[in-house]
Amino acid sequence: MTNSLSQKEQQLLQEAKEYEELCVAKYQTYANQLSDQELSNLFQKLADKERSHYDQIDQILQQYGQQQQN
């Protein structure tokens, strides 16, 4: 595996970040709208998981971005 990302790989990861961000927003909205606490908690957990995915993708982009600049 190489130590850099192609432009296409960077683009795909950026798109994935956008999708994760959209999922976070949707799940949080659903969690806030539900009166059933169990379902609300489920959607909040899903939002938290998507936020974790977002952070992981962001970390990869930052890591490879720094390596490419060195």
C-alpha atoms as one frame of an Amber mdcrd trajectory, in Angstrom:
protein
   0.000   0.000   0.000   1.303   3.427  -0.885   1.730   6.250   1.580  -0.327
   8.715  -0.412  -3.837   9.019  -1.742  -4.682   9.608  -5.357  -6.915  12.518
  -6.227  -9.754  10.046  -6.847  -9.247   8.423  -3.427  -9.286  11.827  -1.747
 -12.472  12.716  -3.603 -14.154   9.455  -2.583 -13.192   9.954   1.052 -14.505
  13.525   0.977 -17.810  12.242  -0.432 -17.935   9.564   2.265 -17.421  12.266
   4.906 -20.329  14.236   3.460 -22.585  11.166   3.585 -21.584  10.451   7.170
 -22.313  14.060   8.128 -25.729  13.835   6.479 -26.504  10.631   8.381 -25.489
  12.228  11.675 -27.843  15.137  11.055 -30.745  12.883  10.061 -30.332  10.494
  12.988 -30.077  13.353  15.474 -33.196  14.942  14.015 -35.068  11.658  14.307
 -33.822  11.145  17.864 -35.067  14.598  18.840 -38.482  14.081  17.236 -39.303
  10.718  18.773 -41.337  10.507  21.955 -40.377   6.865  22.526 -37.200   7.081
  24.616 -35.914   3.682  23.512 -36.177   4.607  19.832 -34.730   8.027  20.499
 -31.738   6.420  22.204 -31.308   4.045  19.271 -31.160   6.914  16.787 -28.755
   8.806  19.029 -26.473   5.763  19.117 -26.645   5.568  15.328 -25.744   9.259
  15.100 -22.790   8.693  17.432 -21.581   5.777  15.302 -21.811   7.843  12.123
 -19.891  10.665  13.837 -17.190   8.125  14.653 -17.043   7.100  10.990 -16.797
  10.765   9.996 -13.929  11.299  12.436 -12.097   8.205  11.164 -12.334   9.353
   7.558 -11.213  12.837   8.545  -8.234  11.370  10.387  -7.215   9.368   7.304
  -7.440  12.447   5.108  -5.394  14.503   7.561  -2.784  11.779   7.991  -2.241
  11.282   4.277  -2.448  15.002   3.607   0.387  15.638   6.059   2.482  12.843
   4.558   2.032  14.235   1.062   3.196  17.673   2.223   6.401  16.268   3.800
